[in-house]
Amino acid sequence: MTLEEFGELIGTIGIPAVLGYYKNAQATPYIAYAATEKNCIYADGRCIYAEEWIALLFVSNTRIPETEALIEDLLTENGLAFGNPELDYDEKQGIHTVTYYFQLE
């Protein structure tokens, strides 16, 4: 599955989705997703090897467990294994972010 195909897949759950890291309290709820590198091996201060992962961020003004479950079901049904999501709350902007990391095969 390519990143473009993933974008089409995530669009099927009916929540606006954007490619790239994006945080805007006025636009919530929405999904942002982007390729990211994890598990870098460094030599001379540079990453010489890294695994390419996808970071999927569900951004909302309040926690929405039903939508989080919908996202997790979609990932699981499509064979996209993810670990425990990272939860974050930005008090200044009033934004909750749930971040999932997984690899596209």
PDB file of C-alpha atoms in Angstrom:
ATOM      1  CA  MET A   1       0.000   0.000   0.000  1.00  0.00           C
ATOM      2  CA  THR A   2       1.334   3.413  -0.944  1.00  0.00           C
ATOM      3  CA  LEU A   3       0.872   6.608   1.038  1.00  0.00           C
ATOM      4  CA  GLU A   4      -1.610   7.789  -1.599  1.00  0.00           C
ATOM      5  CA  GLU A   5      -3.614   4.567  -1.296  1.00  0.00           C
ATOM      6  CA  PHE A   6      -3.566   4.948   2.467  1.00  0.00           C
ATOM      7  CA  GLY A   7      -4.945   8.478   2.102  1.00  0.00           C
ATOM      8  CA  GLU A   8      -7.862   7.095   0.106  1.00  0.00           C
ATOM      9  CA  LEU A   9      -8.416   4.377   2.717  1.00  0.00           C
ATOM     10  CA  ILE A  10      -8.424   6.756   5.686  1.00  0.00           C
ATOM     11  CA  GLY A  11     -10.843   9.005   3.794  1.00  0.00           C
ATOM     12  CA  THR A  12     -13.466   6.240   3.951  1.00  0.00           C
ATOM     13  CA  ILE A  13     -14.203   6.883   7.635  1.00  0.00           C
ATOM     14  CA  GLY A  14     -15.772  10.261   6.906  1.00  0.00           C
ATOM     15  CA  ILE A  15     -13.397  12.552   8.808  1.00  0.00           C
ATOM     16  CA  PRO A  16     -11.426  15.210   6.907  1.00  0.00           C
ATOM     17  CA  ALA A  17      -7.853  14.012   6.339  1.00  0.00           C
ATOM     18  CA  VAL A  18      -4.766  15.969   5.282  1.00  0.00           C
ATOM     19  CA  LEU A  19      -1.311  14.821   4.239  1.00  0.00           C
ATOM     20  CA  GLY A  20       1.358  16.361   6.438  1.00  0.00           C
ATOM     21  CA  TYR A  21       1.670  17.574  10.003  1.00  0.00           C
ATOM     22  CA  TYR A  22      -1.038  20.099  10.635  1.00  0.00           C
ATOM     23  CA  LYS A  23      -2.623  21.410  13.833  1.00  0.00           C
ATOM     24  CA  ASN A  24      -5.492  23.854  13.747  1.00  0.00           C
ATOM     25  CA  ALA A  25      -8.020  24.002  16.584  1.00  0.00           C
ATOM     26  CA  GLN A  26     -10.591  25.663  14.314  1.00  0.00           C
ATOM     27  CA  ALA A  27     -10.609  22.731  11.871  1.00  0.00           C
ATOM     28  CA  THR A  28     -11.121  19.887  14.352  1.00  0.00           C
ATOM     29  CA  PRO A  29     -11.828  17.036  14.284  1.00  0.00           C
ATOM     30  CA  TYR A  30      -9.555  15.853  11.489  1.00  0.00           C
ATOM     31  CA  ILE A  31      -6.823  13.371  10.672  1.00  0.00           C
ATOM     32  CA  ALA A  32      -3.311  14.306   9.594  1.00  0.00           C
ATOM     33  CA  TYR A  33      -0.823  11.727   8.347  1.00  0.00           C
ATOM     34  CA  ALA A  34       2.764  11.832   7.137  1.00  0.00           C
ATOM     35  CA  ALA A  35       5.770   9.626   6.509  1.00  0.00           C
ATOM     36  CA  THR A  36       8.331   9.729   9.286  1.00  0.00           C
ATOM     37  CA  GLU A  37      11.609   7.983  10.097  1.00  0.00           C
ATOM     38  CA  LYS A  38      12.041   5.835  13.189  1.00  0.00           C
ATOM     39  CA  ASN A  39      14.842   3.701  14.599  1.00  0.00           C
ATOM     40  CA  CYS A  40      17.643   5.780  13.057  1.00  0.00           C
ATOM     41  CA  ILE A  41      21.186   4.499  13.226  1.00  0.00           C
ATOM     42  CA  TYR A  42      23.585   7.415  13.470  1.00  0.00           C
ATOM     43  CA  ALA A  43      27.164   7.758  12.260  1.00  0.00           C
ATOM     44  CA  ASP A  44      29.077  11.030  12.335  1.00  0.00           C
ATOM     45  CA  GLY A  45      25.928  12.810  13.503  1.00  0.00           C
ATOM     46  CA  ARG A  46      23.841  11.698  10.503  1.00  0.00           C
ATOM     47  CA  CYS A  47      21.141   9.089  10.231  1.00  0.00           C
ATOM     48  CA  ILE A  48      22.571   6.438   7.897  1.00  0.00           C
ATOM     49  CA  TYR A  49      19.697   3.977   8.271  1.00  0.00           C
ATOM     50  CA  ALA A  50      16.073   4.455   9.275  1.00  0.00           C
ATOM     51  CA  GLU A  51      12.772   2.677   8.940  1.00  0.00           C
ATOM     52  CA  GLU A  52       9.981   4.538   7.205  1.00  0.00           C
ATOM     53  CA  TRP A  53       6.819   4.691   9.264  1.00  0.00           C
ATOM     54  CA  ILE A  54       3.529   6.536   8.973  1.00  0.00           C
ATOM     55  CA  ALA A  55       2.398   8.850  11.748  1.00  0.00           C
ATOM     56  CA  LEU A  56      -1.389   9.228  11.849  1.00  0.00           C
ATOM     57  CA  LEU A  57      -2.662  12.013  14.100  1.00  0.00           C
ATOM     58  CA  PHE A  58      -6.303  12.265  15.119  1.00  0.00           C
ATOM     59  CA  VAL A  59      -6.813  15.860  16.253  1.00  0.00           C
ATOM     60  CA  SER A  60      -9.913  17.059  18.096  1.00  0.00           C
ATOM     61  CA  ASN A  61     -11.083  19.543  20.722  1.00  0.00           C
ATOM     62  CA  THR A  62     -12.216  16.727  23.023  1.00  0.00           C
ATOM     63  CA  ARG A  63     -11.366  13.052  23.273  1.00  0.00           C
ATOM     64  CA  ILE A  64     -13.670  11.065  20.997  1.00  0.00           C
ATOM     65  CA  PRO A  65     -13.191   7.387  21.941  1.00  0.00           C
ATOM     66  CA  GLU A  66     -15.686   6.211  19.290  1.00  0.00           C
ATOM     67  CA  THR A  67     -13.646   7.779  16.501  1.00  0.00           C
ATOM     68  CA  GLU A  68     -10.387   6.500  17.966  1.00  0.00           C
ATOM     69  CA  ALA A  69     -11.918   2.987  17.956  1.00  0.00           C
ATOM     70  CA  LEU A  70     -13.049   3.488  14.340  1.00  0.00           C
ATOM     71  CA  ILE A  71      -9.502   4.425  13.304  1.00  0.00           C
ATOM     72  CA  GLU A  72      -8.016   1.477  15.199  1.00  0.00           C
ATOM     73  CA  ASP A  73     -10.523  -0.914  13.600  1.00  0.00           C
ATOM     74  CA  LEU A  74      -9.690   0.418  10.119  1.00  0.00           C
ATOM     75  CA  LEU A  75      -5.952  -0.031  10.693  1.00  0.00           C
ATOM     76  CA  THR A  76      -6.422  -3.536  12.119  1.00  0.00           C
ATOM     77  CA  GLU A  77      -8.798  -4.663   9.349  1.00  0.00           C
ATOM     78  CA  ASN A  78      -6.225  -3.601   6.752  1.00  0.00           C
ATOM     79  CA  GLY A  79      -3.301  -5.379   8.424  1.00  0.00           C
ATOM     80  CA  LEU A  80      -1.592  -2.197   9.638  1.00  0.00           C
ATOM     81  CA  ALA A  81      -0.112  -3.123  13.013  1.00  0.00           C
ATOM     82  CA  PHE A  82       0.316  -0.261  15.467  1.00  0.00           C
ATOM     83  CA  GLY A  83       1.428  -0.046  19.073  1.00  0.00           C
ATOM     84  CA  ASN A  84      -0.170   1.905  21.869  1.00  0.00           C
ATOM     85  CA  PRO A  85      -1.173   5.333  20.572  1.00  0.00           C
ATOM     86  CA  GLU A  86       0.509   8.412  22.015  1.00  0.00           C
ATOM     87  CA  LEU A  87      -1.894  10.841  23.684  1.00  0.00           C
ATOM     88  CA  ASP A  88      -1.191  14.564  23.924  1.00  0.00           C
ATOM     89  CA  TYR A  89      -3.147  17.618  25.051  1.00  0.00           C
ATOM     90  CA  ASP A  90      -2.172  21.195  24.167  1.00  0.00           C
ATOM     91  CA  GLU A  91      -3.804  23.339  26.871  1.00  0.00           C
ATOM     92  CA  LYS A  92      -3.047  26.614  25.115  1.00  0.00           C
ATOM     93  CA  GLN A  93      -4.860  25.623  21.901  1.00  0.00           C
ATOM     94  CA  GLY A  94      -7.272  23.145  23.485  1.00  0.00           C
ATOM     95  CA  ILE A  95      -6.260  20.345  21.117  1.00  0.00           C
ATOM     96  CA  HIS A  96      -6.231  16.633  21.893  1.00  0.00           C
ATOM     97  CA  THR A  97      -3.982  14.550  19.641  1.00  0.00           C
ATOM     98  CA  VAL A  98      -3.890  10.774  19.405  1.00  0.00           C
ATOM     99  CA  THR A  99      -0.908   9.558  17.336  1.00  0.00           C
ATOM    100  CA  TYR A 100      -0.603   6.097  15.808  1.00  0.00           C
ATOM    101  CA  TYR A 101       2.626   4.805  14.221  1.00  0.00           C
ATOM    102  CA  PHE A 102       2.701   1.937  11.729  1.00  0.00           C
ATOM    103  CA  GLN A 103       4.505   0.770   8.617  1.00  0.00           C
ATOM    104  CA  LEU A 104       2.990   0.380   5.164  1.00  0.00           C
ATOM    105  CA  GLU A 105       3.948  -2.923   3.560  1.00  0.00           C
TER     106      GLU A 105
END
